[in-house]
Short mmCIF file of C-alpha atoms and ligand atoms in Angstrom, two decimals:
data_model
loop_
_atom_site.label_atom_id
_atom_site.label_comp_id
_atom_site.label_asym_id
_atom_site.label_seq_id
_atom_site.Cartn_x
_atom_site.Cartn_y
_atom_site.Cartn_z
CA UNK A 1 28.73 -30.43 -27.51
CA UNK A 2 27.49 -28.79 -30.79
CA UNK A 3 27.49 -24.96 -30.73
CA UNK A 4 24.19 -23.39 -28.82
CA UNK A 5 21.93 -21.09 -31.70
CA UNK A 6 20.35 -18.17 -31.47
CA UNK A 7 16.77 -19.22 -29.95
CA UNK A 8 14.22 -16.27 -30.56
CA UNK A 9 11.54 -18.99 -28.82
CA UNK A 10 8.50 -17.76 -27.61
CA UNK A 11 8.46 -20.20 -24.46
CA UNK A 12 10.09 -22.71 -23.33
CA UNK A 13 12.83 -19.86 -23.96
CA UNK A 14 16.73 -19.25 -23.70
CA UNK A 15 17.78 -19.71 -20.08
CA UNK A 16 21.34 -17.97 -19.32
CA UNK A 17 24.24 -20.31 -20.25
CA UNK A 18 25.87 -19.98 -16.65
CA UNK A 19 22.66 -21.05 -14.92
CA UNK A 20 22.28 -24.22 -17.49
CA UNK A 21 26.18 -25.04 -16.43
CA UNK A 22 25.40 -24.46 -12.79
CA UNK A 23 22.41 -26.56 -12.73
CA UNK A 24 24.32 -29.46 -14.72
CA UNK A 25 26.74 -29.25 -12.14
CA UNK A 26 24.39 -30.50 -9.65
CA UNK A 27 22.52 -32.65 -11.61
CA UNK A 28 24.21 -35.89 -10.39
CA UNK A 29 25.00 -34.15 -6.66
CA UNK A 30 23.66 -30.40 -5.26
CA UNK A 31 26.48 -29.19 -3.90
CA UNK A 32 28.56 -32.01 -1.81
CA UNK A 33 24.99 -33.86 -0.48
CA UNK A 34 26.02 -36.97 -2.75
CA UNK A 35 22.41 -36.52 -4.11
CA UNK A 36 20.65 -34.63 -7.31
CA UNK A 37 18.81 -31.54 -7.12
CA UNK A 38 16.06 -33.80 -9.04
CA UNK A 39 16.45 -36.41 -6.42
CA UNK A 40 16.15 -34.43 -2.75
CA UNK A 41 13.15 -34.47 -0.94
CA UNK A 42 10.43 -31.79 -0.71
CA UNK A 43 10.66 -32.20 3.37
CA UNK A 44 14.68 -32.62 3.40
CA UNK A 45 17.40 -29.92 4.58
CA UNK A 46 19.51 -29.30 1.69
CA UNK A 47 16.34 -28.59 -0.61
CA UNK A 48 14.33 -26.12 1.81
CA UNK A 49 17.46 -24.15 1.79
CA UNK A 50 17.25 -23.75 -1.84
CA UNK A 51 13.44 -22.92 -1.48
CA UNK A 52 14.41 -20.21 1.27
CA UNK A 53 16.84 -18.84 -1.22
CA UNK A 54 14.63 -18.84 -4.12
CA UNK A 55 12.06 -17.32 -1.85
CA UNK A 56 14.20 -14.41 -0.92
CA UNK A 57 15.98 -13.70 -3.65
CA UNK A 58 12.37 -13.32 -5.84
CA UNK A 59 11.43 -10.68 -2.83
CA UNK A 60 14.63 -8.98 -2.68
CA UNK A 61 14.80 -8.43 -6.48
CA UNK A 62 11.07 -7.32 -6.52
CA UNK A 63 11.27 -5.61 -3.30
CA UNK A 64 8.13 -7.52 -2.17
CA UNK A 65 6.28 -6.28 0.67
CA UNK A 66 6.26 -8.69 3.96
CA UNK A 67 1.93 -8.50 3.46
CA UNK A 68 2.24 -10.69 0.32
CA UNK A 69 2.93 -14.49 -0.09
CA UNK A 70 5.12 -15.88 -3.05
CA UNK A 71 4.05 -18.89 -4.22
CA UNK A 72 5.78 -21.82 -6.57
CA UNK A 73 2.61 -23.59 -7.93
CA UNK A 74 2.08 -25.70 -11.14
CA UNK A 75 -0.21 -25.72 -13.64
CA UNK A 76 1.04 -23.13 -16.04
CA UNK A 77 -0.34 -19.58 -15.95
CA UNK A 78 -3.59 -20.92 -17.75
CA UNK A 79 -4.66 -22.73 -14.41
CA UNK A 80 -4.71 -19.20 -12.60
CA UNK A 81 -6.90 -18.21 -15.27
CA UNK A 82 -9.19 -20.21 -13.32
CA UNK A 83 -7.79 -19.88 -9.80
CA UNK A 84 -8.21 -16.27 -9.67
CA UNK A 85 -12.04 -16.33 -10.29
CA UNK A 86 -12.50 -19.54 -8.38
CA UNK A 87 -11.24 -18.03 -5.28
CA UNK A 88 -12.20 -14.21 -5.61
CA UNK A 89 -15.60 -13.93 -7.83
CA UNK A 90 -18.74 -14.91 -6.58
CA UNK A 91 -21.65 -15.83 -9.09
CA UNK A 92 -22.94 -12.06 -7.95
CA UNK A 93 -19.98 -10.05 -8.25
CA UNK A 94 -18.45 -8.57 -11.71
CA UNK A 95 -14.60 -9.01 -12.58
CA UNK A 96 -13.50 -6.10 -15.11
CA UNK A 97 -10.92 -7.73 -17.20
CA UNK A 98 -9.05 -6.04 -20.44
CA UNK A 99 -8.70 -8.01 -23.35
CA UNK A 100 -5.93 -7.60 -25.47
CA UNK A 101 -4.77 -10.73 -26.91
CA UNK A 102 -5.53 -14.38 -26.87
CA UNK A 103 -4.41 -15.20 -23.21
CA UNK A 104 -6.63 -12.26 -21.95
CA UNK A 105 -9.49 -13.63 -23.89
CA UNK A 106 -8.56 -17.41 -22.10
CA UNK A 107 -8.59 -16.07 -18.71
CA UNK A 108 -11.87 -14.19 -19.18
CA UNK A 109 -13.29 -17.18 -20.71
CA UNK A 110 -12.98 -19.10 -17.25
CA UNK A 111 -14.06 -15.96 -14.95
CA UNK A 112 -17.67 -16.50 -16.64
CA UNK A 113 -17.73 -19.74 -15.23
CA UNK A 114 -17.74 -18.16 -11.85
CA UNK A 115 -19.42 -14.82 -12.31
CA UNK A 116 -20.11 -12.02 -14.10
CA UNK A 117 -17.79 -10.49 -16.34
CA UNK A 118 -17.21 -6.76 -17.53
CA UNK A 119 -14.83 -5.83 -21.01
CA UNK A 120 -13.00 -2.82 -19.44
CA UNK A 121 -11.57 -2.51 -23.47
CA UNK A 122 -10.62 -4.32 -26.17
CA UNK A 123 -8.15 -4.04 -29.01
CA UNK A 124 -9.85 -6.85 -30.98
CA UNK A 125 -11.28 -4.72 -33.84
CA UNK A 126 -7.21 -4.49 -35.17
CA UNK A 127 -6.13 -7.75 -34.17
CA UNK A 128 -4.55 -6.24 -30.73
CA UNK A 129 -2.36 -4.69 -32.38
CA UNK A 130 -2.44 -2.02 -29.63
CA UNK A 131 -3.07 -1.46 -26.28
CA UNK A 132 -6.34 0.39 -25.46
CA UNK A 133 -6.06 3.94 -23.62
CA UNK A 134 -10.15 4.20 -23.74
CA UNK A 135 -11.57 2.30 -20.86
CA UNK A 136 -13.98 1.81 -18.55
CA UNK A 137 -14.90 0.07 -15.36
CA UNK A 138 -18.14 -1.87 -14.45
CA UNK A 139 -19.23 -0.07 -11.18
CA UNK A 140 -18.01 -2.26 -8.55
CA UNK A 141 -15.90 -4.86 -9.55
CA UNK A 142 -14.22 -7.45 -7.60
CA UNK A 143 -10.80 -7.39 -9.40
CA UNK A 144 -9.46 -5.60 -12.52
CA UNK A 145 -7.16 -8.23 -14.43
CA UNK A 146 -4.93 -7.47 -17.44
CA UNK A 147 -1.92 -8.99 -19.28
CA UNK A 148 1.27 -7.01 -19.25
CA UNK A 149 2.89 -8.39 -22.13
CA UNK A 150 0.74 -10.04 -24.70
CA UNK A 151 2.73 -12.56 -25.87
CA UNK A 152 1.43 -13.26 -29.47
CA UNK A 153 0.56 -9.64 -30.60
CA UNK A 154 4.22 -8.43 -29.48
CA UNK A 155 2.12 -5.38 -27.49
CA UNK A 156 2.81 -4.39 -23.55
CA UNK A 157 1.08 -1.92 -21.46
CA UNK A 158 3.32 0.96 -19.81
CA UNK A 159 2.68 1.36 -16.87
CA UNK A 160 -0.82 -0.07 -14.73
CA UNK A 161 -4.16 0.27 -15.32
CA UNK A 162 -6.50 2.39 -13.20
CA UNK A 163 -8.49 0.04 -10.13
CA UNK A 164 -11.50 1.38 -8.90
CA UNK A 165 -11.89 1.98 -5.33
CA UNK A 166 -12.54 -1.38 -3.15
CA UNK A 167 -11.48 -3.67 -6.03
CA UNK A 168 -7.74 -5.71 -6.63
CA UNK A 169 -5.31 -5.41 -9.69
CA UNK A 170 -4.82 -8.85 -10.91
CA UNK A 171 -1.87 -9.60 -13.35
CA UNK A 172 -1.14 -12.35 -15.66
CA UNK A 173 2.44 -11.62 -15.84
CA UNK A 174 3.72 -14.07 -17.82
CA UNK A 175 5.81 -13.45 -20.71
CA UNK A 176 7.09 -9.61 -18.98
CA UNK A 177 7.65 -10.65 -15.48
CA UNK A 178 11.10 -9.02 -13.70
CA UNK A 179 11.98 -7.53 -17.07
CA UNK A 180 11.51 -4.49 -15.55
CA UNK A 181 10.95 -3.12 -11.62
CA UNK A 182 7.86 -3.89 -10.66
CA UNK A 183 5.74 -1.77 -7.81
CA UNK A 184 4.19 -5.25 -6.41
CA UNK A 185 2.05 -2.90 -3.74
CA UNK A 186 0.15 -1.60 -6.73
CA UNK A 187 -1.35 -5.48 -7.34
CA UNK A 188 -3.71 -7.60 -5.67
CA UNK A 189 -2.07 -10.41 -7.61
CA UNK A 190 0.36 -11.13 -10.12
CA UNK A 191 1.14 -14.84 -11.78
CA UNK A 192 3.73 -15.90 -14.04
CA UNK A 193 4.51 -19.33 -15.85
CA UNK A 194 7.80 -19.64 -15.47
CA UNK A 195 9.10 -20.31 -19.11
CA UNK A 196 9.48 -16.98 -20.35
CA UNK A 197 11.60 -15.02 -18.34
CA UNK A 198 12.24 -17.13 -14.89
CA UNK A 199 13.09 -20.41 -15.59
CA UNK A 200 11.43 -23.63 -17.05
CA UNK A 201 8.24 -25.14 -17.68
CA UNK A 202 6.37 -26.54 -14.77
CA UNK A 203 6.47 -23.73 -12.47
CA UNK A 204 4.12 -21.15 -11.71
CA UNK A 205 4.82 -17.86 -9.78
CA UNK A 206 2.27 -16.27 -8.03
CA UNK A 207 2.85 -13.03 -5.39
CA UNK A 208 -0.50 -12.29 -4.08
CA UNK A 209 -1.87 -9.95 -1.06
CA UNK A 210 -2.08 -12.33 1.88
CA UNK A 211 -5.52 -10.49 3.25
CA UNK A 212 -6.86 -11.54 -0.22
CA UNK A 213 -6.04 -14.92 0.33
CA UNK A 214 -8.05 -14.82 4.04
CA UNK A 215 -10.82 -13.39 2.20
CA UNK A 216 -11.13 -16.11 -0.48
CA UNK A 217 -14.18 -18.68 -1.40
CA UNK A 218 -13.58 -21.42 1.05
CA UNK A 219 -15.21 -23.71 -1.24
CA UNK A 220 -13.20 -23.98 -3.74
CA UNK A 221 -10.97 -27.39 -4.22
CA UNK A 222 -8.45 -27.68 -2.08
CA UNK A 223 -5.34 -27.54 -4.45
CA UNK A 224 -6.97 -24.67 -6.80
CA UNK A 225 -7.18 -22.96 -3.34
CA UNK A 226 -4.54 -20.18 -2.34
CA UNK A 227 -5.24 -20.42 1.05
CA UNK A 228 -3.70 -24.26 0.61
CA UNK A 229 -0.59 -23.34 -0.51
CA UNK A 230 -0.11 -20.26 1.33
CA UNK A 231 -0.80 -22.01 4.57
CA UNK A 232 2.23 -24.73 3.44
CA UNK A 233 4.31 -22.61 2.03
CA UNK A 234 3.60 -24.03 -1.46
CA UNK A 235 4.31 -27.51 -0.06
CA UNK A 236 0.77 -29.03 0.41
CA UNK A 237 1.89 -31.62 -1.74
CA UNK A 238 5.31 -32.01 -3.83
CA UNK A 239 5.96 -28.67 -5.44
CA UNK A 240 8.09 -28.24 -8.38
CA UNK A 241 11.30 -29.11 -6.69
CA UNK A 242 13.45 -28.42 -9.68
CA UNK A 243 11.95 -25.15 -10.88
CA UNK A 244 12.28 -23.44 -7.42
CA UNK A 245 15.92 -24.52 -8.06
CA UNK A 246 16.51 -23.23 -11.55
CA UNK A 247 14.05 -20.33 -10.54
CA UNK A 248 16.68 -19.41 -7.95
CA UNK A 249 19.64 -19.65 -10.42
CA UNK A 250 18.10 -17.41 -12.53
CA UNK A 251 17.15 -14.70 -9.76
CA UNK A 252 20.60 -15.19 -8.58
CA UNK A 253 21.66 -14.42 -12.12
CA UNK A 254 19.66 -11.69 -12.26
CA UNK A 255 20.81 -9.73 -9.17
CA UNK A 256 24.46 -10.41 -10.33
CA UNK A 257 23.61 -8.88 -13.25
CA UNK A 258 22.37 -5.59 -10.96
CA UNK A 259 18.83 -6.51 -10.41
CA UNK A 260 15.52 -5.41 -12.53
CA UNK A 261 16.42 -2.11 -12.81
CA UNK A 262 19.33 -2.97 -15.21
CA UNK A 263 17.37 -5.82 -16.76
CA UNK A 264 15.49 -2.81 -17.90
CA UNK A 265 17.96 -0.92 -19.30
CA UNK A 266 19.70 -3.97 -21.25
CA UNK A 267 16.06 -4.97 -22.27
CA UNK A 268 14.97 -1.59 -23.95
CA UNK A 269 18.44 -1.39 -25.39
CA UNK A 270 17.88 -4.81 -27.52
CA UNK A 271 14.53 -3.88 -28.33
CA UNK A 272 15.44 -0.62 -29.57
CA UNK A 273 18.02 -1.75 -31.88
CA UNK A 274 15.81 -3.36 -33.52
CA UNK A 275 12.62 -1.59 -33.57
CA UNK A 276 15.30 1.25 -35.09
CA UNK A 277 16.25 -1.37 -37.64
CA UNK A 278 12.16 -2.15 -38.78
CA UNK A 279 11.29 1.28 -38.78
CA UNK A 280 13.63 2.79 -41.42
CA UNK A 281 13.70 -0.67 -43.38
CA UNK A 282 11.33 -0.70 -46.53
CA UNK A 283 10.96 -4.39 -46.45
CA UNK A 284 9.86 -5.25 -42.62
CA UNK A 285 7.68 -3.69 -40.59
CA UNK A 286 6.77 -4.01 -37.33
CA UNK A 287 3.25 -4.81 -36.67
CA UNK A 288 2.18 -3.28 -33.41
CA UNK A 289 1.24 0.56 -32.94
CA UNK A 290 4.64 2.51 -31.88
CA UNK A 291 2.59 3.48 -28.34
CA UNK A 292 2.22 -0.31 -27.49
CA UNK A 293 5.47 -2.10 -28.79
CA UNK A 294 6.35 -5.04 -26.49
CA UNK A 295 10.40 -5.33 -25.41
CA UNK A 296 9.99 -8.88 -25.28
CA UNK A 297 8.19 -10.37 -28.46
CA UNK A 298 8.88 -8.02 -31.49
CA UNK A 299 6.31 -9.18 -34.27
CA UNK A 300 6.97 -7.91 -37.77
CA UNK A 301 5.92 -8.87 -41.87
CA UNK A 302 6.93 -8.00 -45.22
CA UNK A 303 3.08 -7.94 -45.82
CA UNK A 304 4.13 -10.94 -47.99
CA UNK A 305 3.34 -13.99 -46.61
CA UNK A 306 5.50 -16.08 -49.47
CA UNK A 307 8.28 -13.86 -48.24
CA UNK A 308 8.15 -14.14 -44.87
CA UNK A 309 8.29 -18.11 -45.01
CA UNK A 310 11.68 -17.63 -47.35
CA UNK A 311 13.01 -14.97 -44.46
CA UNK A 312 12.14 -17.35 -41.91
CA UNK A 313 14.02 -20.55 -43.74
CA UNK A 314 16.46 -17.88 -44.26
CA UNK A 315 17.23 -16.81 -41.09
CA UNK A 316 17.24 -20.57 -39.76
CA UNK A 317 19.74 -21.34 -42.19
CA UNK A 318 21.71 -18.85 -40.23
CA UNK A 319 21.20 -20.58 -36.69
CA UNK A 320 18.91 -18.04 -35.32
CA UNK A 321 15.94 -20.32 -34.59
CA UNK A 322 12.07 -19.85 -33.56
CA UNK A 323 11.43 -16.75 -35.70
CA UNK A 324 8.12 -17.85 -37.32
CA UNK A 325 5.03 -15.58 -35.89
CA UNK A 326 2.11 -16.74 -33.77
CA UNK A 327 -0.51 -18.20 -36.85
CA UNK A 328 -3.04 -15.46 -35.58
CA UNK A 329 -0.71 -13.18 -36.67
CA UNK A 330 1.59 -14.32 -39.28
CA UNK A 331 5.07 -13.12 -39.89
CA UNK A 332 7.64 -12.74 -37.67
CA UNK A 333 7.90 -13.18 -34.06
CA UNK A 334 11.62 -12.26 -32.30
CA UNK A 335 11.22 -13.22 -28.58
CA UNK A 336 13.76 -11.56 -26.62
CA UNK A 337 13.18 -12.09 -22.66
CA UNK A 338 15.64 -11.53 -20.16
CA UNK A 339 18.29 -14.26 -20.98
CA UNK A 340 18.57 -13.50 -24.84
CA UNK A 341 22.00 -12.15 -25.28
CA UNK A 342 21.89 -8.47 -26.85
CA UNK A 343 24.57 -10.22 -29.46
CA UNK A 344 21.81 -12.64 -30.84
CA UNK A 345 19.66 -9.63 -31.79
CA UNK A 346 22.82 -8.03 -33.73
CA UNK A 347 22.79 -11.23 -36.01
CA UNK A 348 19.49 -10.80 -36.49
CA UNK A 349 19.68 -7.70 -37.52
CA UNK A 350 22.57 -8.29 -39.66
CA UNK A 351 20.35 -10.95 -41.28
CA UNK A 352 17.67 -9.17 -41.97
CA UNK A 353 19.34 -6.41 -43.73
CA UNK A 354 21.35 -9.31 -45.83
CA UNK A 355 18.39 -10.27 -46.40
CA UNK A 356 16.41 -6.87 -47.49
CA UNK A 357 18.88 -6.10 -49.68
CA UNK A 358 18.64 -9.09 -51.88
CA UNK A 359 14.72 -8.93 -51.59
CA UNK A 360 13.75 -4.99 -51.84
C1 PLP B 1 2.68 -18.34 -22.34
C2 PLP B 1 1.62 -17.52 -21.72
C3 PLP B 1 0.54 -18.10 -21.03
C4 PLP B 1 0.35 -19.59 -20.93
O1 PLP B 1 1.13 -20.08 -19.91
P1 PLP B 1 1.10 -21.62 -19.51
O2 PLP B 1 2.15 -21.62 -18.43
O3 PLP B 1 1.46 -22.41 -20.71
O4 PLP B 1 -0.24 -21.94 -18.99
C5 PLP B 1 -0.38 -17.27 -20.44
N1 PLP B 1 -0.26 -15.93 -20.52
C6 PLP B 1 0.75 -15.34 -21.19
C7 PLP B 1 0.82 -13.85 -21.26
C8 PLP B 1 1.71 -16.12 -21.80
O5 PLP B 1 2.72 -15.53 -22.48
#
């Protein structure tokens, strides 16, 4: 097998090597069944274990209250974009949503085609390069939504934003999700797509209040319905058999590893080194405001767009792969999500300062 790189990928993204090896391993037969984990039924023994396990571990790492249901849908995050209105926003009621990047902006896009919509802030005017701290709520809105980590614009809110009184927190979660603890009784909802930080493609998780779900449109189709796949456990119809699986691995993983608490830790740590290294370097910089750095996606420039490009062959040359920025914001983009390995952002480092000192 040739050696594995350094993939800085936005998503799809680095899973951890002993999950890929564990999941090869039962490629051909899970466990001593004599069949493939792509080849069990939804309905059969030895896969509902492994959707039990899945199931727990997620609520044992997130400490998930019994009142919510944890879903395994498909669709990517972009088809709860439209879920969430579909089943909780009537054409009268207002959702309050913040927009800080491009996936905010998508999922407010399909609230309006279910009812109103309120811009609680906006960090638009400096190409969300920041996360807002001046907001404000439409009177009575159904749901506040927001995006943790904005993927593109390498920003991340702190800590929660403020839900008025009778209305839900609703999180797209995708590119942050079990990087750090979570307080899941603080949210209404929360959705992830799994290939960031949980697993791969094809695989959606959602954790969402189960008295929401009672309360939802019953008119709404029945597979872009919650109640649907809360009712079946997520297994209306065949659910993504082989991310619950890998989904599981990497939970597993994860606990091993001492749970999201030291995910945390290890996460700030590689972040830190190098948001240390861009801000005493005086050829990159990084491009979003100190306050609102995100842990995961680091964006940075030269401010020379010829230069970046030669970084970027640069630094592919050197086997660390998937650098190149997000075209709405240029430059660099170093995704680190849970499974990047702290040594991968060392030879980054060490590239870029190879690199600044033959370009300064
Ligand atoms: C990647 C991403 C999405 C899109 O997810 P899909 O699963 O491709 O639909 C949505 N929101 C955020 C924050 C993302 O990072």
């Amino acid at each position: 097998m040739s050696q594995r790189i350094h993939n800085f990928s936005a998503g799809p993204a680095v899973l951890p090597v002993t999950v890929l090896e564990e999941a090869r391993n039962n490629l051909l037969s899970l466990g001593e069944t004599g069949i493939g984990i792509l080849e069990h039924s939804h309905r059969g023994k030895a896969f509902l274990a492994v959707y039990e396990e899945t199931e727990a571990l997620c609520r044992e790492l997130a400490g998930i209250p019994d009142d919510y249901a944890v879903l395994f849908l498909q669709g990517g995050a972009s088809t709860q974009f439209c879920m969430t209105p579909m089943n909780f926003l009537t054409p009268d009621d207002t959702a309050d949503y913040l927009v800080t990047g491009s996936w905010s902006r998508k999922a407010i896009a399909e609230a309006k085609r279910f009812g109103k919509t309120h811009v609680v802030c906006t960090s638009e005017d400096r190409n969300f390069c920041y996360i807002p701290t001046e907001r404000t709520n439409s009177p009575n809105p159904a749901y506040v939504h927001f995006t943790s980590n904005n993927t593109i614009y390498g920003t991340q809110f702190r800590s929660e934003p403020e839900t008025p009184d009778g209305a839900f927190l609703a999180c797209d979660a995708s590119s942050d999700i079990f990087s750090r603890p979570i307080d899941i009784a603080k949210y209404g909802i929360v959705y992830a797509g799994a290939q960031k930080n949980l697993g791969p493609s094809g695989i959606t998780l959602v954790i969402i209040r189960r008295d929401l779900i009672e309360r939802g449109n019953p008119d709404v189709p029945t597979m872009l319905s919650y109640r649907t796949h809360a009712e079946k456990d997520s297994m209306f119809n065949t659910p993504p058999t082989f991310g619950i699986y890998l989904m599981g691995l990497v939970f597993k993983w994860l606990k091993q590893l001492g749970g999201l608490e030291a995910m945390a830790e290890r996460n700030r740590d590689k972040a830190g080194r190098l948001y240390e290294y861009l801000d005493n370097s005086s050829l990159f910089r990084s491009t979003a405001d100190s306050d609102s750095r995100s842990l995961m996606n680091v964006t940075f420039v030269t401010g020379d767009a010829e230069k970046d490009k030669q970084f970027i062959a640069f630094a592919t040359a050197e086997g660390l792969d998937g650098l190149k920025g997000h075209r709405s914001v240029g430059g660099m983009r170093a995704s680190m999500y849970n499974a990047f390995p702290a040594d991968g952002v060392d030879a980054l480092i060490d590239a870029m300062r190879r690199f600044e000192t033959d370009h300064a």
